[in-house]
Short mmCIF file of C-alpha atoms in Angstrom, two decimals:
data_model
loop_
_atom_site.label_atom_id
_atom_site.label_comp_id
_atom_site.label_asym_id
_atom_site.label_seq_id
_atom_site.Cartn_x
_atom_site.Cartn_y
_atom_site.Cartn_z
CA MET E 3 12.26 -20.21 9.79
CA SER E 4 11.91 -17.49 12.44
CA ASP E 5 8.81 -17.07 14.57
CA SER E 6 6.03 -14.90 13.21
CA SER E 7 3.61 -12.75 15.18
CA ARG E 8 1.20 -15.70 15.07
CA ASP E 9 3.74 -17.75 17.03
CA THR E 10 5.20 -15.50 19.73
CA ALA E 11 5.20 -11.92 20.99
CA GLU E 12 8.92 -11.79 20.19
CA GLY E 13 8.10 -12.78 16.61
CA ALA E 14 5.84 -9.74 16.45
CA GLY E 15 8.74 -7.52 17.49
CA TRP E 16 7.77 -6.92 21.11
CA GLY E 17 10.24 -7.13 23.98
CA THR E 18 13.85 -6.00 24.23
CA ALA E 19 15.02 -7.31 20.87
CA GLU E 20 18.14 -5.91 19.21
CA ARG E 21 17.37 -3.13 16.77
CA GLY E 22 18.18 -3.86 13.14
CA ASP E 23 20.85 -2.29 10.94
CA TYR E 24 18.41 -0.38 8.72
CA GLU E 25 19.51 3.00 10.10
CA ARG E 26 22.87 2.68 8.36
CA LEU E 27 21.00 2.79 5.04
CA MET E 28 19.28 6.06 5.86
CA PRO E 29 20.53 9.50 4.84
CA PRO E 30 22.33 11.52 7.54
CA LYS E 31 19.38 13.87 7.86
CA VAL E 32 15.85 12.53 7.68
CA GLU E 33 12.87 14.83 7.25
CA LYS E 34 10.14 13.76 9.67
CA LEU E 35 6.84 13.94 7.84
CA SER E 36 3.86 14.96 9.96
CA TRP E 37 0.39 14.40 8.55
CA LEU E 38 -1.06 16.75 11.13
CA ASP E 39 1.14 19.64 10.01
CA PRO E 40 -1.10 22.24 8.29
CA ARG E 41 1.62 22.80 5.67
CA THR E 42 1.53 19.14 4.69
CA LEU E 43 -2.27 19.12 4.55
CA TRP E 44 -2.29 22.26 2.43
CA ALA E 45 0.25 20.84 -0.02
CA ALA E 46 -1.88 17.67 -0.33
CA ARG E 47 -5.11 19.56 -1.00
CA ASN E 48 -5.71 18.42 -4.60
CA GLY E 49 -7.73 15.36 -3.58
CA VAL E 50 -10.18 17.55 -1.68
CA LEU E 51 -10.36 20.05 -4.54
CA ALA E 52 -11.06 17.24 -7.02
CA SER E 53 -13.92 15.97 -4.88
CA TRP E 54 -15.41 19.49 -4.60
CA PHE E 55 -14.90 20.92 -8.09
CA GLY E 56 -14.57 17.87 -10.33
CA ASP E 57 -11.74 15.40 -10.83
CA PRO E 58 -9.42 16.23 -13.77
CA THR E 59 -7.33 13.07 -13.31
CA GLY E 60 -8.85 11.09 -16.18
CA ARG E 61 -8.25 13.88 -18.68
CA THR E 62 -4.69 14.46 -17.47
CA ARG E 63 -3.97 10.72 -17.54
CA GLY E 64 -5.27 10.55 -21.10
CA ARG E 65 -2.84 13.27 -22.15
CA TRP E 66 0.07 11.45 -20.50
CA VAL E 67 -0.89 8.20 -22.25
CA ALA E 68 -1.23 9.93 -25.62
CA GLN E 69 2.16 11.57 -25.18
CA ARG E 70 3.81 8.22 -24.36
CA ALA E 71 2.15 6.60 -27.39
CA ALA E 72 3.48 9.38 -29.62
CA GLY E 73 6.92 8.70 -28.13
CA GLY E 74 6.86 5.06 -29.19
CA ALA E 75 5.29 3.23 -26.23
CA PRO E 76 3.42 0.06 -27.30
CA ALA E 77 -0.22 0.72 -28.09
CA ASP E 78 -1.42 -2.20 -25.96
CA LYS E 79 0.75 -1.02 -23.03
CA VAL E 80 2.08 -4.55 -22.48
CA ILE E 81 5.63 -5.11 -21.20
CA ARG E 82 6.79 -8.43 -22.66
CA ARG E 83 9.49 -10.03 -20.54
CA ASP E 84 11.47 -13.21 -21.18
CA ASP E 85 11.05 -14.74 -17.72
CA PRO E 86 10.95 -18.56 -17.56
CA ASP E 87 7.86 -20.51 -16.55
CA ARG E 88 9.16 -20.54 -12.97
CA PHE E 89 10.14 -17.17 -11.54
CA SER E 90 9.48 -14.90 -8.55
CA PHE E 91 8.64 -11.25 -8.03
CA LEU E 92 7.95 -8.85 -5.15
CA VAL E 93 5.04 -6.53 -4.42
CA ILE E 94 5.38 -3.67 -1.95
CA GLY E 95 2.93 -0.82 -1.44
CA ASP E 96 2.84 2.72 -0.04
CA THR E 97 6.55 3.03 0.51
CA GLY E 98 7.70 6.58 0.18
CA GLU E 99 7.87 8.33 3.55
CA GLY E 100 11.68 8.26 3.56
CA ASP E 101 11.97 7.67 7.30
CA ALA E 102 12.69 4.73 9.61
CA SER E 103 9.37 3.04 8.82
CA GLN E 104 10.37 2.78 5.15
CA TYR E 105 14.03 1.91 5.61
CA SER E 106 13.24 -0.76 8.21
CA VAL E 107 11.67 -2.81 5.41
CA VAL E 108 14.69 -2.62 3.11
CA PRO E 109 17.01 -5.30 4.63
CA GLY E 110 14.30 -7.97 4.55
CA PHE E 111 13.11 -6.82 1.13
CA LEU E 112 16.63 -7.24 -0.26
CA LYS E 113 17.18 -10.58 1.44
CA VAL E 114 13.89 -12.15 0.35
CA GLY E 115 14.08 -10.54 -3.09
CA LYS E 116 17.70 -11.28 -4.02
CA ASP E 117 16.71 -13.92 -6.61
CA THR E 118 13.49 -12.29 -7.87
CA SER E 119 13.01 -11.12 -11.45
CA PHE E 120 11.40 -7.75 -10.69
CA ALA E 121 9.37 -5.82 -8.12
CA VAL E 122 6.11 -3.88 -8.32
CA LEU E 123 5.34 -0.80 -6.19
CA ALA E 124 1.60 -0.71 -5.56
CA SER E 125 0.52 2.88 -4.86
CA ASP E 126 2.03 6.02 -3.29
CA VAL E 127 5.66 5.79 -4.35
CA ILE E 128 6.41 9.23 -2.87
CA TYR E 129 4.83 11.12 0.04
CA PRO E 130 3.48 13.71 0.58
CA VAL E 131 2.88 15.03 -2.98
CA GLY E 132 5.05 12.98 -5.36
CA SER E 133 7.75 15.65 -5.83
CA ALA E 134 10.67 14.82 -8.12
CA ASP E 135 13.34 15.87 -5.61
CA ASP E 136 11.92 13.43 -3.04
CA TYR E 137 12.78 10.44 -5.24
CA GLY E 138 16.41 10.47 -4.12
CA THR E 139 15.80 9.58 -0.46
CA LYS E 140 12.43 7.85 -0.89
CA PHE E 141 13.03 5.63 -3.93
CA PHE E 142 16.53 5.52 -5.41
CA ARG E 143 18.46 5.38 -2.14
CA PRO E 144 16.41 2.72 -0.28
CA TYR E 145 16.24 0.39 -3.30
CA GLN E 146 19.67 1.07 -4.79
CA ASP E 147 20.81 -2.49 -4.04
CA TYR E 148 17.76 -4.26 -5.42
CA PRO E 149 19.29 -5.82 -8.55
CA ALA E 150 16.22 -6.08 -10.81
CA PRO E 151 13.72 -3.66 -12.42
CA ILE E 152 11.04 -1.95 -10.34
CA TYR E 153 7.70 -1.15 -11.96
CA ALA E 154 5.09 1.03 -10.29
CA ILE E 155 1.51 2.19 -10.32
CA PRO E 156 0.79 5.63 -8.88
CA GLY E 157 -1.27 6.30 -5.79
CA ASN E 158 -3.25 9.40 -4.99
CA HIS E 159 -0.18 11.08 -3.45
CA ASP E 160 1.79 10.65 -6.68
CA TRP E 161 -1.03 12.53 -8.40
CA TYR E 162 -0.84 15.59 -6.12
CA GLU E 163 1.55 17.19 -8.62
CA ASP E 164 -0.26 15.84 -11.70
CA LEU E 165 2.03 12.78 -11.94
CA GLY E 166 4.91 14.69 -13.55
CA ALA E 167 7.69 13.23 -11.37
CA PHE E 168 6.30 9.68 -11.61
CA MET E 169 6.29 9.88 -15.41
CA ARG E 170 9.88 11.16 -15.45
CA VAL E 171 11.14 8.32 -13.26
CA PHE E 172 9.19 5.32 -14.56
CA CYS E 173 8.21 6.29 -18.11
CA ASP E 174 11.39 7.05 -20.01
CA ASP E 175 11.83 10.59 -18.68
CA ALA E 176 8.54 11.77 -20.20
CA PRO E 177 8.61 15.53 -20.97
CA PRO E 178 6.18 17.87 -19.18
CA LEU E 179 2.64 18.20 -20.49
CA THR E 180 1.72 21.37 -22.32
CA PRO E 181 -0.72 23.51 -20.28
CA GLU E 182 -4.42 23.13 -21.01
CA PRO E 183 -6.49 26.13 -22.13
CA ALA E 184 -7.65 28.33 -19.26
CA PRO E 185 -11.09 27.34 -17.94
CA ARG E 186 -14.09 29.67 -18.11
CA PRO E 187 -13.94 32.28 -15.30
CA LEU E 188 -15.97 31.54 -12.16
CA SER E 189 -16.66 27.96 -13.29
CA PRO E 190 -15.90 25.03 -10.94
CA ALA E 191 -12.87 24.18 -13.11
CA TRP E 192 -11.64 27.78 -12.75
CA LEU E 193 -11.97 27.65 -8.96
CA ARG E 194 -10.15 24.32 -8.90
CA SER E 195 -7.37 25.67 -11.10
CA LEU E 196 -7.02 28.74 -8.91
CA LEU E 197 -6.37 26.65 -5.78
CA TRP E 198 -4.58 23.68 -7.42
CA HIS E 199 -1.23 22.61 -5.98
CA ARG E 200 1.52 22.49 -8.62
CA PRO E 201 5.21 21.52 -8.45
CA ARG E 202 7.85 24.12 -7.73
CA PRO E 203 9.49 25.54 -10.88
CA ASP E 204 12.87 24.12 -9.80
CA ASP E 205 11.57 20.70 -8.70
CA GLY E 206 13.69 17.86 -10.05
CA GLN E 207 17.07 19.57 -10.10
CA HIS E 208 18.55 16.70 -8.04
CA LEU E 209 16.86 13.90 -9.97
CA ASP E 210 19.75 13.13 -12.33
CA ALA E 211 22.11 12.66 -9.39
CA ALA E 212 19.59 10.41 -7.65
CA ARG E 213 19.22 8.19 -10.73
CA ARG E 214 22.88 7.19 -10.47
CA LEU E 215 22.00 5.12 -7.41
CA ARG E 216 20.08 2.70 -9.68
CA GLN E 217 21.93 2.99 -12.97
CA ASP E 218 22.86 -0.64 -13.66
CA PRO E 219 21.24 -1.82 -16.93
CA ALA E 220 19.73 -4.83 -15.13
CA GLN E 221 17.83 -2.45 -12.84
CA GLN E 222 16.07 -0.58 -15.63
CA GLY E 223 12.44 -1.21 -16.48
CA VAL E 224 10.73 1.42 -18.63
CA GLN E 225 6.94 1.20 -18.55
CA PRO E 226 4.51 2.53 -21.17
CA GLY E 227 2.51 4.74 -18.83
CA PRO E 228 0.85 4.96 -15.41
CA TYR E 229 -1.09 1.76 -16.18
CA TRP E 230 0.34 -1.30 -17.90
CA ALA E 231 0.43 -5.08 -18.21
CA ILE E 232 3.43 -7.37 -17.78
CA ASP E 233 3.59 -10.74 -19.53
CA ALA E 234 5.99 -12.78 -17.40
CA GLY E 235 6.30 -16.55 -17.62
CA PRO E 236 2.82 -18.13 -17.54
CA VAL E 237 0.99 -15.11 -16.03
CA ARG E 238 -0.08 -11.58 -16.95
CA ILE E 239 0.20 -8.93 -14.23
CA ILE E 240 -2.01 -5.90 -14.85
CA GLY E 241 -1.42 -2.61 -13.04
CA ILE E 242 -4.13 0.06 -13.03
CA ASP E 243 -4.03 3.70 -11.99
CA THR E 244 -6.93 4.79 -9.76
CA GLY E 245 -5.86 8.43 -9.60
CA LEU E 246 -6.85 10.93 -6.93
CA LEU E 247 -10.24 9.55 -5.93
CA GLY E 248 -9.93 5.79 -6.42
CA THR E 249 -11.74 5.51 -9.77
CA VAL E 250 -10.87 4.50 -13.34
CA ASP E 251 -11.55 6.69 -16.38
CA ALA E 252 -13.42 5.35 -19.43
CA GLU E 253 -10.33 5.07 -21.64
CA GLN E 254 -8.41 3.05 -19.07
CA GLY E 255 -11.52 0.95 -18.39
CA ALA E 256 -11.79 0.03 -22.08
CA TRP E 257 -8.09 -0.91 -22.11
CA LEU E 258 -8.55 -3.02 -18.96
CA ARG E 259 -11.39 -4.97 -20.53
CA GLU E 260 -9.31 -5.58 -23.64
CA VAL E 261 -6.09 -6.57 -21.91
CA SER E 262 -8.00 -8.90 -19.56
CA GLN E 263 -9.18 -11.12 -22.42
CA GLY E 264 -7.78 -14.60 -22.94
CA PRO E 265 -7.01 -17.73 -20.92
CA ARG E 266 -3.71 -16.61 -19.44
CA PRO E 267 -3.93 -16.44 -15.59
CA LYS E 268 -3.94 -12.84 -14.38
CA ILE E 269 -3.09 -10.83 -11.28
CA LEU E 270 -4.45 -7.30 -10.82
CA VAL E 271 -2.38 -4.67 -9.00
CA THR E 272 -4.32 -1.55 -8.07
CA GLY E 273 -3.95 1.54 -5.94
CA SER E 274 -7.40 0.97 -4.41
CA PRO E 275 -8.07 -2.47 -2.85
CA LEU E 276 -11.36 -4.11 -3.77
CA TYR E 277 -11.92 -5.69 -0.34
CA VAL E 278 -10.63 -3.81 2.69
CA ASP E 279 -11.54 -3.52 6.37
CA ALA E 280 -14.34 -6.11 5.97
CA LYS E 281 -15.94 -3.97 3.25
CA TYR E 282 -16.42 -4.39 -0.50
CA GLU E 283 -15.21 -1.50 -2.69
CA PRO E 284 -15.42 -2.67 -6.33
CA CYS E 285 -13.90 0.52 -7.89
CA ALA E 286 -16.15 2.33 -10.34
CA ILE E 287 -15.26 2.78 -14.01
CA GLU E 288 -16.38 6.01 -15.69
CA GLY E 289 -19.30 5.26 -17.98
CA GLY E 290 -20.46 2.17 -16.09
CA GLY E 291 -19.30 -1.05 -14.55
CA THR E 292 -16.57 -1.70 -12.01
CA VAL E 293 -13.06 -3.07 -11.93
CA ASP E 294 -14.28 -6.05 -9.94
CA ASP E 295 -16.82 -6.91 -12.66
CA ILE E 296 -13.80 -7.49 -14.89
CA VAL E 297 -11.90 -9.43 -12.22
CA ARG E 298 -14.86 -11.72 -11.52
CA ASP E 299 -15.60 -12.51 -15.17
CA PRO E 300 -14.58 -16.20 -15.56
CA ALA E 301 -13.47 -15.56 -19.13
CA HIS E 302 -10.67 -13.31 -17.82
CA HIS E 303 -9.07 -15.87 -15.48
CA TYR E 304 -8.03 -13.57 -12.65
CA VAL E 305 -6.63 -15.42 -9.65
CA ALA E 306 -5.72 -12.45 -7.40
CA ALA E 307 -6.29 -8.72 -6.98
CA ILE E 308 -3.66 -6.87 -4.90
CA GLY E 309 -4.21 -3.29 -3.77
CA GLY E 310 -2.22 -0.67 -1.92
CA ASP E 311 -3.40 2.59 -0.26
CA ILE E 312 -4.23 1.08 3.17
CA HIS E 313 -1.03 0.61 5.18
CA ASN E 314 -1.31 -2.94 6.42
CA TYR E 315 -1.84 -6.47 5.07
CA GLN E 316 -5.23 -8.14 4.61
CA ARG E 317 -6.36 -11.17 2.60
CA TYR E 318 -9.89 -12.20 1.60
CA PRO E 319 -10.27 -15.54 -0.27
CA VAL E 320 -13.54 -14.92 -2.11
CA ASP E 321 -15.48 -17.71 -3.78
CA VAL E 322 -16.67 -16.57 -7.21
CA ASP E 323 -18.85 -19.18 -8.91
CA GLY E 324 -16.87 -22.09 -7.55
CA ARG E 325 -13.37 -20.65 -7.94
CA THR E 326 -11.39 -18.67 -5.37
CA ILE E 327 -9.95 -15.23 -6.08
CA GLN E 328 -7.50 -13.92 -3.50
CA TYR E 329 -8.18 -10.25 -2.72
CA VAL E 330 -5.18 -8.76 -0.93
CA VAL E 331 -4.33 -5.44 0.72
CA ALA E 332 -0.57 -4.88 0.51
CA GLY E 333 0.16 -1.31 1.60
CA GLY E 334 2.56 -1.99 4.47
CA GLY E 335 5.76 -1.07 2.66
CA GLY E 336 6.90 1.99 4.55
CA ALA E 337 4.27 4.55 5.56
CA PHE E 338 2.58 4.94 8.96
CA MET E 339 0.55 1.91 10.07
CA HIS E 340 -3.18 1.90 9.48
CA ALA E 341 -4.88 0.17 12.41
CA THR E 342 -6.17 -3.38 12.02
CA HIS E 343 -7.84 -3.51 15.43
CA THR E 344 -10.68 -1.35 14.07
CA ILE E 345 -11.60 -4.03 11.49
CA PRO E 346 -14.95 -5.46 12.64
CA HIS E 347 -15.91 -9.11 12.68
CA VAL E 348 -15.36 -10.25 9.09
CA SER E 349 -18.41 -11.44 7.21
CA VAL E 350 -18.25 -10.25 3.62
CA ALA E 351 -18.70 -12.19 0.36
CA ASN E 352 -18.90 -15.41 2.40
CA VAL E 353 -15.44 -14.73 3.87
CA THR E 354 -15.46 -15.30 7.63
CA GLU E 355 -12.97 -14.78 10.44
CA ARG E 356 -11.76 -18.35 9.86
CA ASP E 357 -10.71 -17.40 6.29
CA PHE E 358 -9.53 -13.82 6.83
CA ARG E 359 -5.88 -12.92 7.51
CA CYS E 360 -4.31 -9.62 8.50
CA TYR E 361 -0.99 -8.22 9.67
CA PRO E 362 -0.42 -6.81 12.17
CA LEU E 363 -2.72 -8.99 14.21
CA ARG E 364 -5.56 -6.97 15.69
CA GLY E 365 -4.24 -7.48 19.23
CA ASP E 366 -0.80 -6.18 18.26
CA SER E 367 -2.41 -3.18 16.55
CA LEU E 368 -4.43 -2.36 19.67
CA ALA E 369 -1.37 -2.77 21.92
CA PHE E 370 0.65 -0.52 19.58
CA TYR E 371 -1.94 2.26 19.67
CA SER E 372 -2.48 1.96 23.43
CA LYS E 373 1.24 2.43 24.06
CA LEU E 374 1.43 5.26 21.55
CA TYR E 375 -1.46 7.29 22.97
CA GLY E 376 -0.62 6.41 26.53
CA ARG E 377 2.74 8.06 25.93
CA ARG E 378 1.42 11.04 23.98
CA LEU E 379 -1.42 11.78 26.39
CA ARG E 380 0.81 11.09 29.39
CA LEU E 381 -1.66 8.49 30.60
CA ARG E 382 0.58 5.44 30.37
CA ARG E 383 -0.81 3.68 33.43
CA PHE E 384 -4.37 3.97 32.17
CA PHE E 385 -3.99 3.59 28.40
CA THR E 386 -1.16 1.08 27.97
CA LEU E 387 -2.26 -2.50 27.35
CA THR E 388 0.11 -5.45 27.27
CA GLU E 389 0.13 -7.52 24.10
CA ALA E 390 -1.71 -10.30 25.98
CA GLU E 391 -4.38 -7.92 27.34
CA ALA E 392 -4.96 -6.41 23.90
CA ALA E 393 -5.24 -9.82 22.25
CA ALA E 394 -7.67 -11.04 24.92
CA VAL E 395 -10.03 -8.08 24.66
CA ILE E 396 -10.03 -8.28 20.85
CA ALA E 397 -10.93 -11.98 21.05
CA GLU E 398 -13.75 -11.13 23.44
CA ARG E 399 -15.16 -8.30 21.33
CA LEU E 400 -15.04 -10.30 18.10
CA GLY E 401 -16.14 -13.60 19.62
CA MET E 402 -13.15 -15.52 18.28
CA PRO E 403 -10.30 -17.59 19.74
CA LEU E 404 -6.89 -16.07 20.41
CA THR E 405 -4.64 -16.08 17.36
CA ARG E 406 -1.49 -16.23 19.48
CA THR E 407 -1.78 -18.07 22.80
CA PRO E 408 -0.14 -15.94 25.51
CA GLY E 409 2.18 -17.45 28.09
CA GLU E 410 -0.13 -16.41 30.94
CA PRO E 411 -3.88 -15.95 30.50
CA ALA E 412 -4.66 -12.23 30.45
CA ARG E 413 -7.38 -10.91 32.72
CA ILE E 414 -9.86 -8.64 30.96
CA THR E 415 -10.76 -5.76 33.26
CA PHE E 416 -13.12 -2.81 33.07
CA ARG E 417 -10.11 -0.60 32.22
CA THR E 418 -9.10 -2.94 29.39
CA ARG E 419 -12.56 -2.77 27.86
CA ILE E 420 -12.73 1.04 28.21
CA VAL E 421 -9.36 1.51 26.49
CA ALA E 422 -10.35 -0.88 23.69
CA SER E 423 -13.56 1.12 23.16
CA LEU E 424 -11.79 4.49 23.22
CA LEU E 425 -9.31 3.24 20.62
CA GLY E 426 -12.06 1.95 18.33
CA ALA E 427 -11.45 -1.79 18.65
CA GLY E 428 -13.66 -3.75 16.27
CA THR E 429 -16.85 -5.50 17.35
CA ARG E 430 -19.17 -8.17 16.03
CA THR E 431 -21.53 -5.47 14.75
CA THR E 432 -20.92 -3.21 11.76
CA LYS E 433 -23.07 -0.24 12.85
CA PHE E 434 -20.11 2.04 13.57
CA ARG E 435 -17.72 0.60 10.99
CA LEU E 436 -17.59 3.58 8.62
CA PRO E 437 -17.20 6.33 11.26
CA VAL E 438 -14.46 4.39 13.06
CA ARG E 439 -12.61 3.66 9.85
CA LYS E 440 -12.78 7.31 8.75
CA ILE E 441 -11.57 8.56 12.12
CA TYR E 442 -8.62 6.18 12.16
CA THR E 443 -7.75 6.57 8.49
CA GLN E 444 -7.84 10.36 8.51
CA LEU E 445 -6.79 11.30 12.07
CA PHE E 446 -5.41 8.63 14.39
CA SER E 447 -3.45 6.48 11.91
CA PRO E 448 -1.58 9.36 10.22
CA SER E 449 -0.37 10.46 13.65
CA SER E 450 0.86 6.95 14.50
CA ALA E 451 4.24 7.23 12.77
CA THR E 452 6.99 6.22 15.17
CA HIS E 453 10.75 6.07 14.77
CA SER E 454 11.52 2.93 16.78
CA PRO E 455 10.46 -0.74 16.46
CA PRO E 456 8.20 -2.56 16.15
CA PHE E 457 6.99 -1.02 12.89
CA PHE E 458 4.69 -3.83 11.64
CA LYS E 459 5.64 -3.34 7.98
CA SER E 460 5.23 -5.97 5.27
CA PHE E 461 5.81 -6.91 1.63
CA LEU E 462 4.86 -9.81 -0.64
CA ARG E 463 6.85 -12.44 -2.51
CA LEU E 464 5.08 -14.36 -5.27
CA ASP E 465 6.64 -17.56 -6.64
CA VAL E 466 5.14 -18.45 -10.01
CA SER E 467 5.09 -21.81 -11.75
CA PRO E 468 2.86 -23.21 -14.53
CA GLU E 469 0.83 -25.01 -11.85
CA SER E 470 0.47 -22.41 -9.08
CA ILE E 471 1.46 -19.15 -7.45
CA ARG E 472 2.70 -19.19 -3.89
CA LEU E 473 2.00 -15.84 -2.22
CA ARG E 474 3.76 -15.04 1.05
CA CYS E 475 3.49 -11.95 3.23
CA HIS E 476 6.81 -11.21 4.96
CA ALA E 477 7.02 -8.98 8.02
CA ALA E 478 9.52 -6.24 8.82
CA THR E 479 9.54 -5.08 12.43
CA GLY E 480 12.76 -3.07 12.53
CA ASN E 481 14.39 -5.64 14.84
CA ARG E 482 17.55 -7.51 13.96
CA ALA E 483 16.02 -11.00 14.18
CA GLN E 484 13.37 -10.21 11.56
CA GLU E 485 15.96 -8.55 9.30
CA LEU E 486 18.10 -11.70 9.24
CA ASP E 487 15.12 -14.01 8.65
CA PRO E 488 11.97 -12.09 7.65
CA PRO E 489 9.07 -14.13 9.10
CA VAL E 490 6.18 -15.31 6.96
CA GLU E 491 2.96 -13.86 8.36
CA ASP E 492 0.68 -15.44 5.80
CA GLU E 493 1.02 -17.92 2.94
CA VAL E 494 -1.39 -19.24 0.34
CA VAL E 495 -0.92 -21.39 -2.75
CA ILE E 496 -3.09 -20.25 -5.68
CA PRO E 497 -3.70 -22.98 -8.30
CA LEU E 498 -3.41 -21.99 -11.94
CA THR E 499 -4.70 -25.22 -13.47
#
């Protein structure tokens, strides 16, 4: 097994390693998506409009679900597969940027997943707004050689065009929804409708050609709607749709409570992680209660909850009345990297730094951002930290031992501490946690997209048996060594009995 980032700097992708072959998979011309481009921000405005003038997602979702039911989708929205008691599947989140950061994951994804039964995309299949004509280069082309079905739950970006393209691709080519009646003039709904982003009239004209890249019958997996359950072997996998604002409507909440009944072990896949960045976000359900109330109920037998949306890997093993539920963030499948070095000292739900895992390591995240902004601000000599310096200052600020022991002890200087502070490196206190997270999530991280390794991407493989589930996080750096043998950055065995 190859070194991981927990073993060596080379295992993290640093150094002069040979670049991988992922570029041969990419289209000849790649559109570089900039999240600081005003045109991109304007196209992705529906989330802001929903927060200002009311969120129509639940109502629109209900219409999609009703339309699928009328078309013959099962009323319980359960996909019943014939997998044996021992099988494997993949989970990959936030994939669809269509550039090097997405394609760098593909070789390892195909290698690790060659014998898996299916894959699940957890949130944001297509950036920036879920357009149908983006599916060719951001879904069908990168995964054309994955031999099994791919199921998906939408993220907020897939909802920026009211989920039309997602429904066409994953839900049996669902026809467009009929328009709703016009809202009352000058009402909040009228203002929202006036400014709402909608797909181009000709969007999707290239979709039929793109589908031919994944046309083998073994690759097909029609799902009953934007949320669903899969009965596979001894487990039930439940995917929920958290829409534009990370919430669940009352109709979907009632379905989730119903489909969660029974002794069968369950795994939740959601577009909004329930534990993230050392913070608890239980996900509200319209009308009362939360998604995590359902996950924690011992009668429902959940063993894991996996969420996308945040573009890195995190794992929180939470003790719930004497049993452990693994709460996982798995959004490192292809978009820009959300920083991990801003995660403060972990102390949430009795999970401590000793229990917590993340990828990239906080030191590697800080080194990545220091090099990036040193280059962009033309302050390389001041800003750039070596991997060893970044790891050392993180260990100092969080009061924890080094995760990866450097070859030579790094000296922590005044400059090192200043750079760590300017880049928002986490501390033992939580006072500034929310401002730092917002700044990085909304400004710094979206501008961190690079087109050369290391990329610090990741995906999950889950091996299921009647006794346990083995969950492994595999890394993709963009370097040849990690393509040939994708390193395991984290591994946990989840008992089912």
